[in-house]
PDB file of C-alpha atoms and ligand atoms in Angstrom:
ATOM      1  CA  MET A   1      17.343  -9.570 -12.161  1.00  0.00           C
ATOM      2  CA  PRO A   2      17.895 -11.732  -9.080  1.00  0.00           C
ATOM      3  CA  VAL A   3      15.025 -13.979  -8.001  1.00  0.00           C
ATOM      4  CA  VAL A   4      12.536 -12.450  -5.548  1.00  0.00           C
ATOM      5  CA  THR A   5      10.190 -15.123  -4.280  1.00  0.00           C
ATOM      6  CA  ARG A   6       7.993 -15.580  -1.244  1.00  0.00           C
ATOM      7  CA  PHE A   7       6.764 -18.034   1.329  1.00  0.00           C
ATOM      8  CA  ALA A   8       3.181 -17.162   2.174  1.00  0.00           C
ATOM      9  CA  PRO A   9       1.412 -19.302   4.753  1.00  0.00           C
ATOM     10  CA  ALA A  10      -2.176 -18.671   5.877  1.00  0.00           C
ATOM     11  CA  PRO A  11      -2.469 -18.645   9.693  1.00  0.00           C
ATOM     12  CA  THR A  12      -5.568 -20.820   9.624  1.00  0.00           C
ATOM     13  CA  GLY A  13      -3.813 -23.939  10.904  1.00  0.00           C
ATOM     14  CA  TYR A  14      -0.435 -25.318  11.918  1.00  0.00           C
ATOM     15  CA  LEU A  15       2.516 -25.890   9.636  1.00  0.00           C
ATOM     16  CA  HIS A  16       2.554 -29.365   8.095  1.00  0.00           C
ATOM     17  CA  LEU A  17       4.907 -31.308   5.859  1.00  0.00           C
ATOM     18  CA  GLY A  18       3.230 -29.960   2.723  1.00  0.00           C
ATOM     19  CA  HIS A  19       4.214 -26.429   3.759  1.00  0.00           C
ATOM     20  CA  VAL A  20       7.751 -27.553   4.468  1.00  0.00           C
ATOM     21  CA  LEU A  21       8.032 -29.073   1.008  1.00  0.00           C
ATOM     22  CA  ASN A  22       6.887 -25.743  -0.437  1.00  0.00           C
ATOM     23  CA  ALA A  23       9.383 -23.887   1.747  1.00  0.00           C
ATOM     24  CA  LEU A  24      12.204 -26.124   0.478  1.00  0.00           C
ATOM     25  CA  HIS A  25      11.299 -25.316  -3.131  1.00  0.00           C
ATOM     26  CA  VAL A  26      10.993 -21.593  -2.343  1.00  0.00           C
ATOM     27  CA  TRP A  27      14.338 -21.342  -0.546  1.00  0.00           C
ATOM     28  CA  ASP A  28      16.036 -23.578  -3.144  1.00  0.00           C
ATOM     29  CA  ALA A  29      14.863 -21.209  -5.905  1.00  0.00           C
ATOM     30  CA  ALA A  30      16.213 -18.140  -4.093  1.00  0.00           C
ATOM     31  CA  ARG A  31      19.435 -19.646  -2.803  1.00  0.00           C
ATOM     32  CA  GLY A  32      20.195 -21.094  -6.223  1.00  0.00           C
ATOM     33  CA  ASP A  33      20.478 -17.562  -7.581  1.00  0.00           C
ATOM     34  CA  PRO A  34      23.161 -15.092  -6.451  1.00  0.00           C
ATOM     35  CA  GLY A  35      21.299 -12.177  -4.886  1.00  0.00           C
ATOM     36  CA  GLY A  36      18.052 -14.171  -4.726  1.00  0.00           C
ATOM     37  CA  ARG A  37      15.691 -13.225  -1.904  1.00  0.00           C
ATOM     38  CA  VAL A  38      12.821 -14.835   0.005  1.00  0.00           C
ATOM     39  CA  LEU A  39      10.020 -12.696   1.416  1.00  0.00           C
ATOM     40  CA  LEU A  40       7.747 -13.937   4.188  1.00  0.00           C
ATOM     41  CA  ARG A  41       4.094 -12.970   3.918  1.00  0.00           C
ATOM     42  CA  ILE A  42       1.408 -13.971   6.379  1.00  0.00           C
ATOM     43  CA  GLU A  43      -1.746 -14.442   4.311  1.00  0.00           C
ATOM     44  CA  ASP A  44      -4.315 -13.531   6.932  1.00  0.00           C
ATOM     45  CA  HIS A  45      -6.794 -12.044   4.469  1.00  0.00           C
ATOM     46  CA  ASP A  46      -9.539 -14.267   5.906  1.00  0.00           C
ATOM     47  CA  ARG A  47     -10.306 -12.468   9.157  1.00  0.00           C
ATOM     48  CA  GLN A  48     -12.784 -15.057  10.364  1.00  0.00           C
ATOM     49  CA  ARG A  49     -10.410 -18.016  10.096  1.00  0.00           C
ATOM     50  CA  SER A  50      -6.984 -16.482  10.816  1.00  0.00           C
ATOM     51  CA  ARG A  51      -5.548 -16.809  14.326  1.00  0.00           C
ATOM     52  CA  LYS A  52      -2.543 -15.157  15.930  1.00  0.00           C
ATOM     53  CA  THR A  53      -1.763 -18.415  17.749  1.00  0.00           C
ATOM     54  CA  TYR A  54      -1.368 -20.149  14.366  1.00  0.00           C
ATOM     55  CA  GLU A  55       0.854 -17.346  13.106  1.00  0.00           C
ATOM     56  CA  ASP A  56       3.074 -17.595  16.190  1.00  0.00           C
ATOM     57  CA  ALA A  57       3.292 -21.373  15.836  1.00  0.00           C
ATOM     58  CA  ILE A  58       4.112 -21.165  12.108  1.00  0.00           C
ATOM     59  CA  LEU A  59       6.902 -18.640  12.740  1.00  0.00           C
ATOM     60  CA  ASP A  60       8.283 -20.748  15.559  1.00  0.00           C
ATOM     61  CA  ASP A  61       8.291 -23.901  13.413  1.00  0.00           C
ATOM     62  CA  LEU A  62       9.937 -22.080  10.499  1.00  0.00           C
ATOM     63  CA  SER A  63      12.680 -20.777  12.682  1.00  0.00           C
ATOM     64  CA  TRP A  64      13.154 -24.227  14.271  1.00  0.00           C
ATOM     65  CA  LEU A  65      13.518 -25.672  10.755  1.00  0.00           C
ATOM     66  CA  GLY A  66      16.079 -23.009   9.848  1.00  0.00           C
ATOM     67  CA  PHE A  67      14.119 -21.089   7.217  1.00  0.00           C
ATOM     68  CA  THR A  68      15.065 -17.417   7.421  1.00  0.00           C
ATOM     69  CA  ALA A  69      13.483 -14.720   5.283  1.00  0.00           C
ATOM     70  CA  ASP A  70      15.568 -11.895   3.835  1.00  0.00           C
ATOM     71  CA  GLU A  71      13.190  -9.081   4.818  1.00  0.00           C
ATOM     72  CA  PRO A  72      10.835  -8.411   7.737  1.00  0.00           C
ATOM     73  CA  LEU A  73       7.547 -10.245   7.367  1.00  0.00           C
ATOM     74  CA  VAL A  74       4.424  -8.538   6.091  1.00  0.00           C
ATOM     75  CA  ARG A  75       0.816  -9.339   7.011  1.00  0.00           C
ATOM     76  CA  GLN A  76      -2.039  -8.970   4.573  1.00  0.00           C
ATOM     77  CA  SER A  77      -4.198  -7.642   7.416  1.00  0.00           C
ATOM     78  CA  GLU A  78      -1.922  -4.583   7.510  1.00  0.00           C
ATOM     79  CA  ARG A  79      -2.195  -3.902   3.790  1.00  0.00           C
ATOM     80  CA  TYR A  80      -5.879  -3.116   3.288  1.00  0.00           C
ATOM     81  CA  ALA A  81      -5.102   0.432   2.108  1.00  0.00           C
ATOM     82  CA  ILE A  82      -2.923  -1.006  -0.651  1.00  0.00           C
ATOM     83  CA  TYR A  83      -5.735  -3.319  -1.796  1.00  0.00           C
ATOM     84  CA  GLU A  84      -8.198  -0.415  -1.687  1.00  0.00           C
ATOM     85  CA  ASP A  85      -5.918   1.644  -3.932  1.00  0.00           C
ATOM     86  CA  ALA A  86      -5.509  -1.204  -6.387  1.00  0.00           C
ATOM     87  CA  LEU A  87      -9.250  -1.819  -6.493  1.00  0.00           C
ATOM     88  CA  ASP A  88      -9.907   1.864  -6.937  1.00  0.00           C
ATOM     89  CA  SER A  89      -7.699   2.011 -10.011  1.00  0.00           C
ATOM     90  CA  LEU A  90      -9.875  -0.719 -11.552  1.00  0.00           C
ATOM     91  CA  ARG A  91     -13.051   1.002 -10.401  1.00  0.00           C
ATOM     92  CA  LYS A  92     -11.979   4.099 -12.337  1.00  0.00           C
ATOM     93  CA  LEU A  93     -11.734   1.907 -15.417  1.00  0.00           C
ATOM     94  CA  GLY A  94     -15.294   0.673 -14.884  1.00  0.00           C
ATOM     95  CA  ARG A  95     -14.056  -2.800 -14.037  1.00  0.00           C
ATOM     96  CA  VAL A  96     -15.594  -3.224 -10.575  1.00  0.00           C
ATOM     97  CA  TYR A  97     -19.160  -4.189  -9.774  1.00  0.00           C
ATOM     98  CA  ALA A  98     -21.068  -5.205  -6.651  1.00  0.00           C
ATOM     99  CA  CYS A  99     -22.308  -8.783  -6.446  1.00  0.00           C
ATOM    100  CA  SER A 100     -24.987 -10.099  -4.120  1.00  0.00           C
ATOM    101  CA  CYS A 101     -24.479 -13.774  -4.985  1.00  0.00           C
ATOM    102  CA  SER A 102     -23.457 -16.490  -2.569  1.00  0.00           C
ATOM    103  CA  ARG A 103     -21.831 -19.728  -3.632  1.00  0.00           C
ATOM    104  CA  SER A 104     -25.206 -21.436  -3.653  1.00  0.00           C
ATOM    105  CA  ASP A 105     -26.496 -19.066  -6.356  1.00  0.00           C
ATOM    106  CA  PHE A 106     -24.475 -20.752  -9.082  1.00  0.00           C
ATOM    107  CA  GLU A 107     -23.110 -24.206  -9.822  1.00  0.00           C
ATOM    108  CA  GLY A 108     -19.514 -25.226 -10.344  1.00  0.00           C
ATOM    109  CA  GLN A 109     -16.390 -23.083 -10.200  1.00  0.00           C
ATOM    110  CA  ARG A 110     -17.394 -20.481 -12.749  1.00  0.00           C
ATOM    111  CA  TYR A 111     -19.288 -17.359 -11.719  1.00  0.00           C
ATOM    112  CA  PRO A 112     -21.701 -16.816 -14.634  1.00  0.00           C
ATOM    113  CA  GLY A 113     -21.898 -13.022 -14.347  1.00  0.00           C
ATOM    114  CA  ILE A 114     -25.308 -12.790 -12.703  1.00  0.00           C
ATOM    115  CA  CYS A 115     -24.712  -9.274 -11.306  1.00  0.00           C
ATOM    116  CA  ARG A 116     -22.484  -7.996 -14.130  1.00  0.00           C
ATOM    117  CA  ASP A 117     -25.053  -5.583 -15.502  1.00  0.00           C
ATOM    118  CA  LYS A 118     -27.269  -5.070 -12.456  1.00  0.00           C
ATOM    119  CA  GLN A 119     -25.392  -1.955 -11.307  1.00  0.00           C
ATOM    120  CA  LEU A 120     -25.956  -2.741  -7.637  1.00  0.00           C
ATOM    121  CA  ARG A 121     -24.795  -0.113  -5.182  1.00  0.00           C
ATOM    122  CA  GLU A 122     -21.629  -1.127  -3.344  1.00  0.00           C
ATOM    123  CA  GLY A 123     -22.189  -1.611   0.362  1.00  0.00           C
ATOM    124  CA  PRO A 124     -22.082  -3.939   3.352  1.00  0.00           C
ATOM    125  CA  GLY A 125     -23.168  -7.486   2.632  1.00  0.00           C
ATOM    126  CA  LEU A 126     -22.214  -7.309  -1.042  1.00  0.00           C
ATOM    127  CA  GLY A 127     -19.103  -8.707  -2.679  1.00  0.00           C
ATOM    128  CA  LEU A 128     -17.033  -6.882  -5.295  1.00  0.00           C
ATOM    129  CA  ARG A 129     -16.089  -8.457  -8.588  1.00  0.00           C
ATOM    130  CA  ILE A 130     -13.708  -7.498 -11.374  1.00  0.00           C
ATOM    131  CA  ARG A 131     -14.970  -7.636 -14.921  1.00  0.00           C
ATOM    132  CA  LEU A 132     -12.441  -9.757 -16.833  1.00  0.00           C
ATOM    133  CA  ASP A 133     -11.768  -9.663 -20.551  1.00  0.00           C
ATOM    134  CA  ASP A 134     -12.337 -12.842 -22.482  1.00  0.00           C
ATOM    135  CA  ALA A 135      -8.594 -13.218 -22.942  1.00  0.00           C
ATOM    136  CA  VAL A 136      -6.369 -16.216 -23.541  1.00  0.00           C
ATOM    137  CA  VAL A 137      -3.387 -16.157 -21.197  1.00  0.00           C
ATOM    138  CA  ARG A 138      -0.211 -17.999 -22.125  1.00  0.00           C
ATOM    139  CA  PHE A 139       2.718 -18.558 -19.799  1.00  0.00           C
ATOM    140  CA  VAL A 140       5.580 -20.987 -19.372  1.00  0.00           C
ATOM    141  CA  ASP A 141       5.681 -22.751 -16.040  1.00  0.00           C
ATOM    142  CA  ARG A 142       9.258 -23.464 -14.962  1.00  0.00           C
ATOM    143  CA  ARG A 143       8.444 -27.109 -14.304  1.00  0.00           C
ATOM    144  CA  LEU A 144       5.339 -27.889 -16.335  1.00  0.00           C
ATOM    145  CA  GLY A 145       6.174 -25.970 -19.508  1.00  0.00           C
ATOM    146  CA  PRO A 146       3.860 -23.933 -21.763  1.00  0.00           C
ATOM    147  CA  GLN A 147       0.314 -23.367 -20.466  1.00  0.00           C
ATOM    148  CA  THR A 148      -2.778 -21.834 -22.027  1.00  0.00           C
ATOM    149  CA  GLN A 149      -5.648 -20.644 -19.844  1.00  0.00           C
ATOM    150  CA  GLN A 150      -8.849 -18.679 -20.360  1.00  0.00           C
ATOM    151  CA  PRO A 151      -9.707 -17.134 -16.978  1.00  0.00           C
ATOM    152  CA  LEU A 152     -13.188 -15.865 -17.848  1.00  0.00           C
ATOM    153  CA  LEU A 153     -14.264 -19.340 -18.969  1.00  0.00           C
ATOM    154  CA  GLN A 154     -12.623 -21.051 -15.988  1.00  0.00           C
ATOM    155  CA  GLY A 155     -13.785 -18.941 -13.080  1.00  0.00           C
ATOM    156  CA  GLY A 156     -15.794 -16.031 -14.438  1.00  0.00           C
ATOM    157  CA  ASP A 157     -15.371 -12.493 -13.131  1.00  0.00           C
ATOM    158  CA  LEU A 158     -12.887 -12.422 -10.263  1.00  0.00           C
ATOM    159  CA  LEU A 159     -14.136 -11.877  -6.729  1.00  0.00           C
ATOM    160  CA  ALA A 160     -11.923  -9.222  -5.113  1.00  0.00           C
ATOM    161  CA  ARG A 161     -13.786  -8.847  -1.836  1.00  0.00           C
ATOM    162  CA  ASP A 162     -16.337 -11.260  -0.464  1.00  0.00           C
ATOM    163  CA  ARG A 163     -19.680 -10.524   1.160  1.00  0.00           C
ATOM    164  CA  GLU A 164     -18.082 -10.578   4.619  1.00  0.00           C
ATOM    165  CA  GLY A 165     -15.703  -7.816   3.532  1.00  0.00           C
ATOM    166  CA  ASN A 166     -12.618 -10.056   3.260  1.00  0.00           C
ATOM    167  CA  TRP A 167     -10.155  -9.459   0.461  1.00  0.00           C
ATOM    168  CA  THR A 168      -9.898 -12.683  -1.501  1.00  0.00           C
ATOM    169  CA  TYR A 169      -6.800 -14.784  -1.891  1.00  0.00           C
ATOM    170  CA  GLN A 170      -6.723 -14.217  -5.679  1.00  0.00           C
ATOM    171  CA  PHE A 171      -6.886 -10.447  -5.417  1.00  0.00           C
ATOM    172  CA  ALA A 172      -4.637  -9.942  -2.392  1.00  0.00           C
ATOM    173  CA  VAL A 173      -1.788 -12.155  -3.599  1.00  0.00           C
ATOM    174  CA  THR A 174      -1.793 -10.604  -7.047  1.00  0.00           C
ATOM    175  CA  VAL A 175      -1.533  -7.111  -5.569  1.00  0.00           C
ATOM    176  CA  ASP A 176       1.092  -8.223  -3.043  1.00  0.00           C
ATOM    177  CA  ASP A 177       3.255 -10.003  -5.617  1.00  0.00           C
ATOM    178  CA  TRP A 178       3.157  -6.865  -7.743  1.00  0.00           C
ATOM    179  CA  LYS A 179       3.823  -4.345  -4.960  1.00  0.00           C
ATOM    180  CA  GLN A 180       6.530  -6.511  -3.385  1.00  0.00           C
ATOM    181  CA  GLU A 181       8.130  -7.044  -6.796  1.00  0.00           C
ATOM    182  CA  VAL A 182       7.979 -10.820  -6.538  1.00  0.00           C
ATOM    183  CA  ASN A 183       9.246 -12.130  -9.872  1.00  0.00           C
ATOM    184  CA  LEU A 184       9.046 -15.876  -9.223  1.00  0.00           C
ATOM    185  CA  VAL A 185       6.073 -17.563  -7.549  1.00  0.00           C
ATOM    186  CA  VAL A 186       6.878 -21.050  -6.278  1.00  0.00           C
ATOM    187  CA  ARG A 187       3.848 -23.038  -5.154  1.00  0.00           C
ATOM    188  CA  GLY A 188       2.052 -26.363  -5.357  1.00  0.00           C
ATOM    189  CA  GLU A 189       0.531 -27.521  -8.621  1.00  0.00           C
ATOM    190  CA  ASP A 190      -2.966 -27.434  -7.094  1.00  0.00           C
ATOM    191  CA  LEU A 191      -2.825 -23.682  -7.780  1.00  0.00           C
ATOM    192  CA  LEU A 192      -1.890 -24.005 -11.456  1.00  0.00           C
ATOM    193  CA  ASP A 193      -5.463 -23.284 -12.587  1.00  0.00           C
ATOM    194  CA  SER A 194      -5.552 -19.862 -10.913  1.00  0.00           C
ATOM    195  CA  THR A 195      -2.343 -18.649 -12.539  1.00  0.00           C
ATOM    196  CA  GLY A 196      -3.897 -17.320 -15.734  1.00  0.00           C
ATOM    197  CA  ARG A 197      -6.353 -15.150 -13.806  1.00  0.00           C
ATOM    198  CA  GLN A 198      -3.593 -13.795 -11.586  1.00  0.00           C
ATOM    199  CA  ILE A 199      -1.513 -12.885 -14.641  1.00  0.00           C
ATOM    200  CA  LEU A 200      -4.542 -11.272 -16.293  1.00  0.00           C
ATOM    201  CA  LEU A 201      -5.323  -9.298 -13.131  1.00  0.00           C
ATOM    202  CA  ALA A 202      -1.700  -8.209 -12.740  1.00  0.00           C
ATOM    203  CA  ARG A 203      -1.749  -6.812 -16.282  1.00  0.00           C
ATOM    204  CA  MET A 204      -5.069  -5.027 -15.638  1.00  0.00           C
ATOM    205  CA  LEU A 205      -3.523  -3.425 -12.565  1.00  0.00           C
ATOM    206  CA  GLY A 206      -0.700  -2.125 -14.708  1.00  0.00           C
ATOM    207  CA  ARG A 207       2.085  -4.568 -13.948  1.00  0.00           C
ATOM    208  CA  SER A 208       4.138  -4.692 -17.125  1.00  0.00           C
ATOM    209  CA  ALA A 209       5.920  -7.971 -16.401  1.00  0.00           C
ATOM    210  CA  PRO A 210       3.899 -10.491 -14.362  1.00  0.00           C
ATOM    211  CA  PRO A 211       5.942 -12.953 -12.290  1.00  0.00           C
ATOM    212  CA  GLU A 212       7.197 -16.288 -13.522  1.00  0.00           C
ATOM    213  CA  PHE A 213       5.706 -19.404 -11.951  1.00  0.00           C
ATOM    214  CA  LEU A 214       7.022 -22.728 -10.762  1.00  0.00           C
ATOM    215  CA  HIS A 215       4.347 -25.202  -9.682  1.00  0.00           C
ATOM    216  CA  HIS A 216       5.872 -28.126  -7.843  1.00  0.00           C
ATOM    217  CA  ALA A 217       4.434 -31.568  -7.135  1.00  0.00           C
ATOM    218  CA  LEU A 218       2.331 -31.882  -4.007  1.00  0.00           C
ATOM    219  CA  LEU A 219       2.992 -34.044  -1.037  1.00  0.00           C
ATOM    220  CA  MET A 220       0.227 -36.622  -1.188  1.00  0.00           C
ATOM    221  CA  LYS A 221      -1.324 -38.605   1.602  1.00  0.00           C
ATOM    222  CA  SER A 222      -2.128 -41.270  -0.979  1.00  0.00           C
ATOM    223  CA  PRO A 223      -1.820 -41.241  -4.791  1.00  0.00           C
ATOM    224  CA  THR A 224      -5.185 -39.470  -5.056  1.00  0.00           C
ATOM    225  CA  GLN A 225      -5.509 -37.559  -1.783  1.00  0.00           C
ATOM    226  CA  LYS A 226      -3.584 -34.412  -1.039  1.00  0.00           C
ATOM    227  CA  LEU A 227      -2.370 -33.646   2.452  1.00  0.00           C
ATOM    228  CA  SER A 228      -4.525 -31.252   4.436  1.00  0.00           C
ATOM    229  CA  LYS A 229      -4.347 -29.356   7.679  1.00  0.00           C
ATOM    230  CA  SER A 230      -6.550 -31.954   9.321  1.00  0.00           C
ATOM    231  CA  ASP A 231      -3.925 -34.664   8.811  1.00  0.00           C
ATOM    232  CA  GLY A 232      -2.481 -34.388  12.274  1.00  0.00           C
ATOM    233  CA  ASP A 233       0.278 -36.909  11.662  1.00  0.00           C
ATOM    234  CA  SER A 234       2.077 -34.496   9.341  1.00  0.00           C
ATOM    235  CA  GLY A 235       1.961 -31.501  11.671  1.00  0.00           C
ATOM    236  CA  ILE A 236       5.399 -30.121  12.493  1.00  0.00           C
ATOM    237  CA  ARG A 237       4.255 -29.443  16.088  1.00  0.00           C
ATOM    238  CA  ASP A 238       3.504 -33.132  16.512  1.00  0.00           C
ATOM    239  CA  LEU A 239       6.722 -34.295  14.892  1.00  0.00           C
ATOM    240  CA  ARG A 240       8.665 -32.001  17.237  1.00  0.00           C
ATOM    241  CA  ALA A 241       6.754 -33.343  20.223  1.00  0.00           C
ATOM    242  CA  ARG A 242       7.648 -36.857  19.140  1.00  0.00           C
ATOM    243  CA  GLY A 243      11.331 -35.965  19.158  1.00  0.00           C
ATOM    244  CA  TRP A 244      12.046 -35.444  15.465  1.00  0.00           C
ATOM    245  CA  THR A 245      14.960 -33.143  14.661  1.00  0.00           C
ATOM    246  CA  PRO A 246      14.788 -30.439  11.948  1.00  0.00           C
ATOM    247  CA  GLU A 247      17.189 -32.549   9.864  1.00  0.00           C
ATOM    248  CA  GLN A 248      14.840 -35.544  10.068  1.00  0.00           C
ATOM    249  CA  VAL A 249      11.895 -33.429   8.946  1.00  0.00           C
ATOM    250  CA  ILE A 250      13.841 -32.040   5.980  1.00  0.00           C
ATOM    251  CA  SER A 251      15.309 -35.381   4.976  1.00  0.00           C
ATOM    252  CA  SER A 252      11.883 -37.042   5.070  1.00  0.00           C
ATOM    253  CA  LEU A 253      11.061 -34.811   2.086  1.00  0.00           C
ATOM    254  CA  ALA A 254      14.372 -35.222   0.270  1.00  0.00           C
ATOM    255  CA  HIS A 255      12.932 -37.552  -2.371  1.00  0.00           C
ATOM    256  CA  LEU A 256      10.343 -34.903  -3.331  1.00  0.00           C
ATOM    257  CA  ARG A 257      12.640 -31.927  -3.153  1.00  0.00           C
ATOM    258  CA  CYS A 258      14.445 -32.841  -6.353  1.00  0.00           C
ATOM    259  CA  GLU A 259      11.326 -33.917  -8.209  1.00  0.00           C
ATOM    260  CA  ARG A 260      10.921 -31.091 -10.645  1.00  0.00           C
TER     261      ARG A 260
HETATM  262 ZN1   ZN B   1     -23.576 -11.833  -8.327  1.00  0.00          ZN
END
């Protein structure tokens, strides 16, 4: 099976060098395989923070850099019916419950299951969670090797839709990767911890073979600080305005591109 991978920026800010490093890894993975394909997915699941101006700027920067996808782009905001269907299949299995909690109702990263057995009625202002099995998930990362994760202990029951009615990143990408038949996910190692829960969710949804994963090193601002959207000096817009060429942008990342 040829590689099907994806580049999936969120239009909540401008493209920066960290995204470009990810794009290099994504396109390298696809172009290194005869018949390999790259899909482009705009991850605008967060309706409050996503902006069309960011999307336009991201697409313009990508095209300036020479990254071309192999299929027309898709937007998560146009796929709500697909997420509804996926959620409904879990609802029929008794896996979905309403949750009234906000982040301040529990400490740390793990949702402790406060609403698991409350049987709250679904409705506006409530989130929706997926009841996870206490399973151990094993997978082999293409760069980092064998991994063992226990999603229920790490994050608790998975939030599929938040209290504002937004589909969550975890739920939407898992459904999208399944429906778009993505078989290799290439992303930064800051997302390694969420891989087990995405594999577990994919299996619950009925995906027989979850994707493979490659988590690459991140572009760091300093040895301990990762680059963020607020670091203006790495914005591709700004580099373009200062006269950088696409080749200069790409070659500034060359030392990281081969670091597997
Ligand atoms: Zn709750």
